[in-house]
Coordinates of C-alpha atoms in Angstrom, one line a residue:
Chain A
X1 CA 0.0 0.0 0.0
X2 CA 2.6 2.9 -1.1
X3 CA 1.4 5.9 -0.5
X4 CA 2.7 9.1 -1.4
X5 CA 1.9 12.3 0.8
X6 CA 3.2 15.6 0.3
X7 CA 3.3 16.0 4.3
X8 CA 2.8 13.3 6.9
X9 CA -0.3 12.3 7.9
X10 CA -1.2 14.5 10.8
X11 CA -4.4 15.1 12.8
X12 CA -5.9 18.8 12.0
X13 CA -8.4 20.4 13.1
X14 CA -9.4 21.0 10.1
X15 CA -9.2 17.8 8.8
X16 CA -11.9 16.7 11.2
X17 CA -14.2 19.7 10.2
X18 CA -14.0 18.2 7.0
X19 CA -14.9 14.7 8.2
X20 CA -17.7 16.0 10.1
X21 CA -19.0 17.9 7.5
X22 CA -18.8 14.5 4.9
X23 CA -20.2 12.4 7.6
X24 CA -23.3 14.1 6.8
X25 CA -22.9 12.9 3.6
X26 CA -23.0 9.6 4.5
X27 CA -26.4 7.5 4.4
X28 CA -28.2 7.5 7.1
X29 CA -28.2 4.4 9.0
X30 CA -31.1 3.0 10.9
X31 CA -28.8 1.2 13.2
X32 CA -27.5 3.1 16.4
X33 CA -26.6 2.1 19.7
X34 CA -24.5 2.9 22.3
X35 CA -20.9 1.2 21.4
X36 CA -21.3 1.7 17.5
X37 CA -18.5 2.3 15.9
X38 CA -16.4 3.3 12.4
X39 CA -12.6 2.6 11.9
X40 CA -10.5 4.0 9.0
X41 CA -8.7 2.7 7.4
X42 CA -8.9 -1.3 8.0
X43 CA -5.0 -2.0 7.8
X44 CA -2.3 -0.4 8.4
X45 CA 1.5 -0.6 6.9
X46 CA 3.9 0.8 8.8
X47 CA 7.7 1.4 7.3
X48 CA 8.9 2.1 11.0
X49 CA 9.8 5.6 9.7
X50 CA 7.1 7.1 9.4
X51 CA 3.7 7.0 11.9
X52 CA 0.0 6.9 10.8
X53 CA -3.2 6.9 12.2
X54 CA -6.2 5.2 12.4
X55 CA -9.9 7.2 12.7
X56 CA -12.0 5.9 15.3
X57 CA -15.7 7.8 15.3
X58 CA -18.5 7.1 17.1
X59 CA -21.4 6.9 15.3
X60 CA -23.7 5.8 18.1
X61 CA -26.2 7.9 19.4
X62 CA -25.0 8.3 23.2
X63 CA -21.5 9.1 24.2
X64 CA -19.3 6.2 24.5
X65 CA -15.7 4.9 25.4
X66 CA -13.6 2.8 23.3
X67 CA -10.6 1.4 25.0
X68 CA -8.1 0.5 22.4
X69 CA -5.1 -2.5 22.7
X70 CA -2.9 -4.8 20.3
X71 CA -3.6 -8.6 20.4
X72 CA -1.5 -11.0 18.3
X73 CA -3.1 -13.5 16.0
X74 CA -2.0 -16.2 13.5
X75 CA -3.4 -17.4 10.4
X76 CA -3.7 -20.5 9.7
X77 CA -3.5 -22.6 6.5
X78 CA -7.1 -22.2 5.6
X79 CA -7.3 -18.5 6.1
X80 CA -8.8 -18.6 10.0
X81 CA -6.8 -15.9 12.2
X82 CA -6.4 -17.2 15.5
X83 CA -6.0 -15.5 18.7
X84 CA -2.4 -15.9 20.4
X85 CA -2.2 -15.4 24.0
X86 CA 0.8 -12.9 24.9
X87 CA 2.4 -15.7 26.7
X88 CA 2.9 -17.8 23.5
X89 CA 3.7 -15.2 21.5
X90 CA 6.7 -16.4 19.3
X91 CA 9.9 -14.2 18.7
X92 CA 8.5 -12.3 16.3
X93 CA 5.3 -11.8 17.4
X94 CA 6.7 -10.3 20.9
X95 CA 9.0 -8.1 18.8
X96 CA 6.0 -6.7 17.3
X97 CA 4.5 -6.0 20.1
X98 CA 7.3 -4.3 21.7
X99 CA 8.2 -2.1 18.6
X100 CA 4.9 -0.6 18.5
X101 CA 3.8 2.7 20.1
X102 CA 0.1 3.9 19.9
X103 CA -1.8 6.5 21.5
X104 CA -4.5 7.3 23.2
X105 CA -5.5 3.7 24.2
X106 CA -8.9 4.9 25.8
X107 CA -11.0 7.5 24.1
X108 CA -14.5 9.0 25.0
X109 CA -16.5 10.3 22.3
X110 CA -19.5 12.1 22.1
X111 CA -22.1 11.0 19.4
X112 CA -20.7 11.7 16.0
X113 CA -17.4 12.3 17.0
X114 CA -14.0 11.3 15.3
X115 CA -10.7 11.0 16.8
X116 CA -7.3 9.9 15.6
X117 CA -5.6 7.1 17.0
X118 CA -1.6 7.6 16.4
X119 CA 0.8 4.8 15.5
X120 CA 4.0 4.5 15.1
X121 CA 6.9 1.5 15.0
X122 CA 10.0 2.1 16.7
X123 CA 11.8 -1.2 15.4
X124 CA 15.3 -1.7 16.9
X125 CA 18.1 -0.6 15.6
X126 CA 19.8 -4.8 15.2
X127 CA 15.7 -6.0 14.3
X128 CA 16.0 -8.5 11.4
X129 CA 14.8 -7.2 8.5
X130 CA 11.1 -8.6 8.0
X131 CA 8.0 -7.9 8.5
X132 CA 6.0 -7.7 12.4
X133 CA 2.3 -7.4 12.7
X134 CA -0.5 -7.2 15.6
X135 CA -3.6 -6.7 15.5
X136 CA -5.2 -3.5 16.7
X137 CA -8.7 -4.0 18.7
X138 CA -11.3 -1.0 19.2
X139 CA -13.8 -2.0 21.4
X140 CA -16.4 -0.1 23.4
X141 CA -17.1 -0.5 27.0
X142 CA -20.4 0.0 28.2
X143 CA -21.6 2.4 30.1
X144 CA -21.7 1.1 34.0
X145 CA -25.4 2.3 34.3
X146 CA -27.0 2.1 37.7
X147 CA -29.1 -0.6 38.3
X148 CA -32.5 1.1 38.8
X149 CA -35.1 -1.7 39.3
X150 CA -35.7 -3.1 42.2
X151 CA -35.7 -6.9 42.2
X152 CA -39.0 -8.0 41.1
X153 CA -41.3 -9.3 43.2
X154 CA -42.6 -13.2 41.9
X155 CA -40.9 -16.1 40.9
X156 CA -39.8 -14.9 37.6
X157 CA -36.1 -14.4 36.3
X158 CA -35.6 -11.8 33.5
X159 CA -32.1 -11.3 31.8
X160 CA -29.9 -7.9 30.9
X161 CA -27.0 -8.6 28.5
X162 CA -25.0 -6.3 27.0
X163 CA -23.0 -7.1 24.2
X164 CA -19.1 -5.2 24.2
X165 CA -18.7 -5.3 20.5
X166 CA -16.0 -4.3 18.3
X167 CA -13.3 -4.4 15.5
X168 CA -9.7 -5.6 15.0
X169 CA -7.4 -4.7 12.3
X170 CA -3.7 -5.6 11.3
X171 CA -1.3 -3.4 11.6
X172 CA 1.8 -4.5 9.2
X173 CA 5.6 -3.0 10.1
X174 CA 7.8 -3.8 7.3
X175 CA 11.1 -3.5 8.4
X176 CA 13.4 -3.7 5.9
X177 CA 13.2 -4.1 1.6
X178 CA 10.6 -7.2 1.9
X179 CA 9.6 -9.0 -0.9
X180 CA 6.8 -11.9 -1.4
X181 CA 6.1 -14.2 -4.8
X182 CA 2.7 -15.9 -4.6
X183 CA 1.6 -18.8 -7.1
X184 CA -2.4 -20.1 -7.5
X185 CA -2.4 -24.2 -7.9
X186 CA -5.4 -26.0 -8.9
X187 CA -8.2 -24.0 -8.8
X188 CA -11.7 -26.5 -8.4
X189 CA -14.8 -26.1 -7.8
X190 CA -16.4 -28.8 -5.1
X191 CA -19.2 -29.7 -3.6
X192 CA -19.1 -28.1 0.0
X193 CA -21.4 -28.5 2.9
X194 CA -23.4 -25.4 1.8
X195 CA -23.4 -26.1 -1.8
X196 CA -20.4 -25.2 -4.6
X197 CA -17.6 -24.2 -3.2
X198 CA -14.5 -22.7 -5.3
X199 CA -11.3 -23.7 -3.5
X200 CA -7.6 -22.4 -4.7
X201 CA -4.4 -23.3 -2.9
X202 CA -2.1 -20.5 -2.6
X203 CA 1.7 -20.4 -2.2
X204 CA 3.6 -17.4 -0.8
X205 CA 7.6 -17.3 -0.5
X206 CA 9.3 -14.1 0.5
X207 CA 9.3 -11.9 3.5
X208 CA 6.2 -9.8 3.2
X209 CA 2.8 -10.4 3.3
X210 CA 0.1 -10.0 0.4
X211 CA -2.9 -8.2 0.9
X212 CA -5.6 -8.5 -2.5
X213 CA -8.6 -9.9 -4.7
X214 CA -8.8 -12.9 -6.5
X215 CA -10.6 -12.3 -10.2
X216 CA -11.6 -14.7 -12.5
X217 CA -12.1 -14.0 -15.8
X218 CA -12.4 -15.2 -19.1
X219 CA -9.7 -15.3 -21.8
X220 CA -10.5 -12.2 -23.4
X221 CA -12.9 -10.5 -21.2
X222 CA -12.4 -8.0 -18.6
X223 CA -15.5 -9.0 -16.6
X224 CA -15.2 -11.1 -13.5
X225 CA -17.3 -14.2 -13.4
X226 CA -16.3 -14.8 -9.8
X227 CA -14.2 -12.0 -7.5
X228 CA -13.0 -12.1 -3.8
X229 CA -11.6 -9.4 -2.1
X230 CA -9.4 -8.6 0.9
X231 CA -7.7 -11.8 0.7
X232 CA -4.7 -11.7 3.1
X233 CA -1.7 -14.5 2.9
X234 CA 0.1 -13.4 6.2
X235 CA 4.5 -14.3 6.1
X236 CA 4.1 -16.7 9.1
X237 CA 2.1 -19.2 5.9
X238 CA 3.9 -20.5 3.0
X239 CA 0.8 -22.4 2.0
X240 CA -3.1 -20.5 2.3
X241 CA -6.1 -22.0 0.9
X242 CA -8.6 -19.8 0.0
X243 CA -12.2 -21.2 -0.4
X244 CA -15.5 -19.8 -1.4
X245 CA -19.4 -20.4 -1.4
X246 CA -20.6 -20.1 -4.8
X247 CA -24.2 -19.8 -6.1
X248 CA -25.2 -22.4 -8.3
X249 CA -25.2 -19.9 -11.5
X250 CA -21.6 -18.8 -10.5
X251 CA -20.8 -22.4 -10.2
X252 CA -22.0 -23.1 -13.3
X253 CA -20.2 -20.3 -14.9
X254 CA -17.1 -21.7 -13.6
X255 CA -16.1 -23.6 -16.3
X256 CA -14.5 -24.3 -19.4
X257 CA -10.9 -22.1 -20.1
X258 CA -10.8 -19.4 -17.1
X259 CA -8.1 -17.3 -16.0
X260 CA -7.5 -16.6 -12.2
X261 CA -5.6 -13.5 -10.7
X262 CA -4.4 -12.4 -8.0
X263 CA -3.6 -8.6 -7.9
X264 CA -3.1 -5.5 -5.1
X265 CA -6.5 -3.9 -4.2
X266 CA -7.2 -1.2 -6.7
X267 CA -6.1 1.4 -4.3
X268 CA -2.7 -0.3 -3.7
X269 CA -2.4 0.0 -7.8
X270 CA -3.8 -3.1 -8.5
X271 CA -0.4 -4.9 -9.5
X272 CA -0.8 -8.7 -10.8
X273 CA 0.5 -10.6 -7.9
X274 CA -0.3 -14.2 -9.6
X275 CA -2.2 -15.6 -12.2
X276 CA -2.8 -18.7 -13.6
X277 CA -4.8 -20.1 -16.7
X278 CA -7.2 -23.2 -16.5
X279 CA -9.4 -25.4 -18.0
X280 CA -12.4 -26.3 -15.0
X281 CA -15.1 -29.2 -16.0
Chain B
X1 CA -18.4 0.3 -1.4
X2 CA -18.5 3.7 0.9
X3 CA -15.0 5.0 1.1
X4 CA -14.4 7.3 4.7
X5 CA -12.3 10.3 3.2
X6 CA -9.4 12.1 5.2
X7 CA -7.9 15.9 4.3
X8 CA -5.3 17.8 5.3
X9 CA -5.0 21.4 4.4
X10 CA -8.7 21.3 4.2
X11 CA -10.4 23.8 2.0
X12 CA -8.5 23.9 -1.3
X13 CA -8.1 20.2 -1.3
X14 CA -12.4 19.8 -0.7
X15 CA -12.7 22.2 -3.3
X16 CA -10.5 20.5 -5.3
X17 CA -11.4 16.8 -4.7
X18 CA -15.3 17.9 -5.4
X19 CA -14.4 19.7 -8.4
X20 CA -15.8 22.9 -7.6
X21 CA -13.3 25.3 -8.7
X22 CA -11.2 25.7 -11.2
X23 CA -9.4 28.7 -9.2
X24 CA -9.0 26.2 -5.9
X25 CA -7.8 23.7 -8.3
X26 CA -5.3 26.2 -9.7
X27 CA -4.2 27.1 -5.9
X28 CA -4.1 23.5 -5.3
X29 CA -1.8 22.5 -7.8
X30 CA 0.6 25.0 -7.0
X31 CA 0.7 24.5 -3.5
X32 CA 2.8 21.4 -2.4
X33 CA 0.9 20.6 1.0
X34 CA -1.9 19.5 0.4
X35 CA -3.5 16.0 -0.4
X36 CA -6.6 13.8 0.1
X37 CA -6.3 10.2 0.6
X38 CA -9.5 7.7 0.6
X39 CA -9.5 5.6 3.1
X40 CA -11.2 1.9 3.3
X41 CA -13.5 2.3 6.6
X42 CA -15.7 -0.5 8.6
X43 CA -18.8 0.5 10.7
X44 CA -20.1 -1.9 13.0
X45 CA -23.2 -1.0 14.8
X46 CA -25.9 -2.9 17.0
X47 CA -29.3 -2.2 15.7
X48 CA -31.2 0.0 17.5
X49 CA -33.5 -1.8 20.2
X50 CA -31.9 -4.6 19.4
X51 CA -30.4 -7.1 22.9
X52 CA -30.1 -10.5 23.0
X53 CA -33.4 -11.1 25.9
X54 CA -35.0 -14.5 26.8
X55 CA -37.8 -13.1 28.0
X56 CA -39.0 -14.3 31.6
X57 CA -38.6 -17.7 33.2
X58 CA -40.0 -19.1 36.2
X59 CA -37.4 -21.8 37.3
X60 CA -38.2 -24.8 40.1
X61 CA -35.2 -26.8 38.9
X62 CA -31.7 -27.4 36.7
X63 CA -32.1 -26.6 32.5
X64 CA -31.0 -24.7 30.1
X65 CA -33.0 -22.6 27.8
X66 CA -31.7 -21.9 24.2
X67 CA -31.7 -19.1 21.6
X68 CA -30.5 -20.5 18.3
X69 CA -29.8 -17.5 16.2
X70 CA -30.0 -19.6 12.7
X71 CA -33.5 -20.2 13.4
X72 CA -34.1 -17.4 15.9
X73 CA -36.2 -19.9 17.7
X74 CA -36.0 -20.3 21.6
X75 CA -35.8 -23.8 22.9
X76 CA -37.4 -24.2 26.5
X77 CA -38.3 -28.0 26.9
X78 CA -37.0 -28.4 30.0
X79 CA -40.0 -29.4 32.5
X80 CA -38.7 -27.3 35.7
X81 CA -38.2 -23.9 33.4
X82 CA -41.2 -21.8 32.2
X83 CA -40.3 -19.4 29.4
X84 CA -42.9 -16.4 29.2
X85 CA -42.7 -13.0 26.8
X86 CA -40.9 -12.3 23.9
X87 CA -37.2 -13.0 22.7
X88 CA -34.6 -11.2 20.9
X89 CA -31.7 -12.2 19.2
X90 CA -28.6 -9.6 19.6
X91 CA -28.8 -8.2 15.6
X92 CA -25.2 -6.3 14.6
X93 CA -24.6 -4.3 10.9
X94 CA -21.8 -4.0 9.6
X95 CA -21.0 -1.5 6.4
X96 CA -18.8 0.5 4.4
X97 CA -16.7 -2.2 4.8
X98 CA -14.7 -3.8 1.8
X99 CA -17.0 -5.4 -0.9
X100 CA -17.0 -9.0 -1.6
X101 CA -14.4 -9.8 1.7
X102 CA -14.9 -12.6 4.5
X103 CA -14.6 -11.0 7.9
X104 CA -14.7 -13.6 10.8
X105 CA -17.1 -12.8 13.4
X106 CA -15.5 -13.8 17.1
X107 CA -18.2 -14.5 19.8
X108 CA -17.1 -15.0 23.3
X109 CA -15.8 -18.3 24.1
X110 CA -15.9 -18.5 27.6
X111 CA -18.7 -18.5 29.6
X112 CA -20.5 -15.4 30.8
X113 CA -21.4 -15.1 34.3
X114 CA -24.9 -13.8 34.9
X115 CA -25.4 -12.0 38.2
X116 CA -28.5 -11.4 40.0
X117 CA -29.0 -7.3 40.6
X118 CA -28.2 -7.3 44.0
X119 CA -26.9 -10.6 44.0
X120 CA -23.6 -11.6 45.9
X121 CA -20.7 -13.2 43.8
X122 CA -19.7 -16.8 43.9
X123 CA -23.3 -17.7 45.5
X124 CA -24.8 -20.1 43.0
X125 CA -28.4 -18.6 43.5
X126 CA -27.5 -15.7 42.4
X127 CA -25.8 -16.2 39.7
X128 CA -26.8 -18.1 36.2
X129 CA -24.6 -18.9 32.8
X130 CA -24.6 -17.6 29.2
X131 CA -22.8 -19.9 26.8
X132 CA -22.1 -21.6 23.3
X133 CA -22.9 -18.1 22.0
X134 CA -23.7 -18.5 18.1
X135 CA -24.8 -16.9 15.3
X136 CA -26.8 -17.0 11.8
X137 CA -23.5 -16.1 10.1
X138 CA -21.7 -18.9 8.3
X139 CA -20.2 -21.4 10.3
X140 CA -16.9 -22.7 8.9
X141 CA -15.8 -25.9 9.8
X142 CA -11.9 -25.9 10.4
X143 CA -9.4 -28.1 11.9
X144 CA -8.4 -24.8 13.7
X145 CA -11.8 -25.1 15.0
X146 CA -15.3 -24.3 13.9
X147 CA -15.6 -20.0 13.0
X148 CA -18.3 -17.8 12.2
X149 CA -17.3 -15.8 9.2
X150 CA -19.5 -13.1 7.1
X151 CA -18.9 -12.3 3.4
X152 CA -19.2 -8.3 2.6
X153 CA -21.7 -7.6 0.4
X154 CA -20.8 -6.0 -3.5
X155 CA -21.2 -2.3 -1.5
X156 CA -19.6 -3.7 2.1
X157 CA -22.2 -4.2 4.1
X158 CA -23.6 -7.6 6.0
X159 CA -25.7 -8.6 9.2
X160 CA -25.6 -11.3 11.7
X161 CA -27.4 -12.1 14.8
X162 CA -26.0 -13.5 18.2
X163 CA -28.3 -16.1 20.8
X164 CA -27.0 -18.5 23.4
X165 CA -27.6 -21.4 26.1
X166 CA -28.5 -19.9 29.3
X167 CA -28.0 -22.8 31.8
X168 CA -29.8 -23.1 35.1
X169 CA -28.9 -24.7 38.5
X170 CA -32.5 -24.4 39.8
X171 CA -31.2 -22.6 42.7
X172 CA -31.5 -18.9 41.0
X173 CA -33.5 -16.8 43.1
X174 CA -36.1 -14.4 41.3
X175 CA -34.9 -10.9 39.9
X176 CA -32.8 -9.5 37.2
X177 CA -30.0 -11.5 35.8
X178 CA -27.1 -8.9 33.9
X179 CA -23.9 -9.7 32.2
X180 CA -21.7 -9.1 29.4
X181 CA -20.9 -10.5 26.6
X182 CA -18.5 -9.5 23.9
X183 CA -18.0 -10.1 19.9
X184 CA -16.1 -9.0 17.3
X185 CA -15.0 -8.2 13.7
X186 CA -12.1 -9.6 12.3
X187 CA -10.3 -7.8 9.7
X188 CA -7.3 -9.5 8.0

């Protein structure tokens, strides 16, 4: 995700007038609680020269406080990210952790209000080159409201839960000139527990990461038949498999001589990462 | 998909990125400091009114009562638990996420302790369990273990819903039960 600024990202005051002024842009949403919550952006990919930040807003309807914190996780072969307790983090994983400075971690915001949340990555100066990621959680806490019923009277039992709800996202140092080489093998379409399923193994060598969508197309069309996006292969895998539902008419339009890609999002350029060309009964 | 937008030297660059102007566009190009960058955002809100309620229950012994939220249907068979009112499955949104990307959902594994307003911890009457939280999403089955996992509509946006298993000693005095629960978004 190079980007190039003229200036470094930087919180203004002005900046957030703007942002409040295009949140009214926004469609309204019916949904609105207290806790609600919008992150921007959804990654982050951090050079450990430069900071960034991440937008936290609260577009609730009450005030509410988010507390923020890092967490590790690990993906596994089939794409599942799975939580890693501190205490088992690996070397890497406690380097990352370690390397990263954020602030504020506890924010209270008043109904329609964004704030920045600054990041930066202070690797070490004998770090291995590579590349170090956590995964960033913004999460409200309720509200301790004071319990105002009394007990009811009667036999009965009635329940108050309140859900803490929120988001995670990666946040990616690369530390170091990283490089990564993916190749698509066998590319099928099975017949899953929910119906069609199109499954694709991946392979990933290198250093860094890939982050993108996975188009298939025809040979000379443009048009995607099927597309995937967002589709992460983290370093710690040399081998993902990615697998999709399919509707029956995609399924059936999976066949015959198809070409699958794998490229950057289109606001990372949209470079081919890999592609490969097949013939699918 | 709805794109959350960021500026920094704010008016010539709204001008500018709106097409408004052709003199602000002029000023923009020849000033060096300023930019506008799109960023990718995710939303995640709880529908209004919505909470995850099992309604009332008179209880004269051990069960458990059940909201599945696939079928949004509450099981109460048990003979020493009487369920009464109406139920309510937790119901989250998510947009302006990225189109056409899974996003796991992560529901709180452990149990939740209930406790009875009023109540005194660690006394078993006044204190009941949540657990096996699920959800309408899809369930992927995984030798990692079992996940729920949404796939972002073609403009970012999905839904899910969240019940449970609320298990009874048949010791739980009357009153109202409270406790939290949490889930998450997973972004890779």
């Amino acid at each position: 995700m190079a980007k190039k600024f003229t200036r470094p990202i930087r919180a203004t005051l002005a900046a957030f007038a703007a942002l409040a002024a295009f949140g009214s842009l926004l469609p309204a949403s019916p949904a609105s609680a207290q806790g609600d919550l919008l992150v921007a952006p959804t990654r982050i990919i951090l050079d450990g020269r430069r900071g960034a930040e991440v937008i936290l807003s609260n577009i609730g309807s009450e005030e509410a406080t988010y507390r923020i914190g890092l967490e590790l996780r690990r993906m596994t072969s089939t794409g599942q990210l799975i939580d890693v307790e501190t205490e088992a983090a690996n070397e890497l994983e406690q380097a990352a952790l370690s390397m990263i400075r954020y602030a504020p971690r506890r924010i209270t915001l008043p109904p329609g209000q964004p704030q920045a949340v600054r990041i930066a990555a202070r690797p070490g100066a004998d770090l291995p080159d590579g590349e170090y990621r956590v995964h960033m959680s913004f999460r409200a806490i309720p509200n301790p409201r004071p319990v105002t019923e009394t007990p009811e009277e009667g036999e009965g039992i009635s329940i108050k839960l309140v859900p803490i709800y929120g988001v995670t996202i990666p946040i990616i140092v690369r530390h170091g000139r990283l490089q990564a080489t993916v190749a698509i093998h066998d590319p099928k379409v099975v017949a899953g527990q929910r119906g069609p399923e199109l499954q694709i193994a991946m392979s990933r060598s290198g250093a860094s990461s890939t982050y993108g969508e996975l188009r298939v197309t025809r040979p000379g069309s443009d048009e995607p038949i099927f597309m995937a996006r967002g589709i992460a292969i983290y370093s710690e895998l040399a081998e993902r498999t990615v697998q999709f539902d399919l509707t029956p008419e995609q399924a059936a339009a999976l066949k015959g001589q198809l070409r699958f890609e794998y490229r950057d999002m289109p606001e990372a350029g949209g470079a081919l990462i890999a592609a490969v060309e097949t013939v699918l009964g | 998909m709805k794109k959350f937008l960021r500026f920094g030297a704010a008016s010539a660059v709204v001008a500018a990125s709106l097409g408004m102007s052709s003199v602000a566009q002029a000023q923009d190009s020849a000033s060096a400091d300023a930019f506008a960058e799109i960023l990718t955002a995710l939303q995640l809100e709880l529908d209004t009114g919505s909470k995850l309620d099992f309604g009332a229950m008179v209880v004269s012994g051990a069960g458990v009562v059940s909201l599945d939220a696939a079928t949004g249907t509450l099981d109460c068979t048990d003979v020493d638990i009487v369920c009464s009112g109406t139920t309510e499955l937790a119901a989250f949104s998510i947009t302006a996420g990225t189109a056409s990307k899974d996003v796991k959902i992560n529901l709180q594994s452990t149990n939740v302790i209930l406790r009875r307003a009023g109540g005194t911890v660690g006394t078993a009457a006044d204190e009941l369990v949540l657990s096996n939280l699920n959800s309408d999403a899809t369930l992927v089955t995984d030798l990692a273990g079992d996940y729920y996992e949404v796939t972002l509509s073609g403009t970012g946006t999905s839904a899910f819903e969240v019940g449970g298993d609320l298990t009874f000693d048949g010791s739980e005095v009357a009153g109202i039960y409270t406790g939290t629960f949490s889930v998450s978004v997973e972004y890779s």
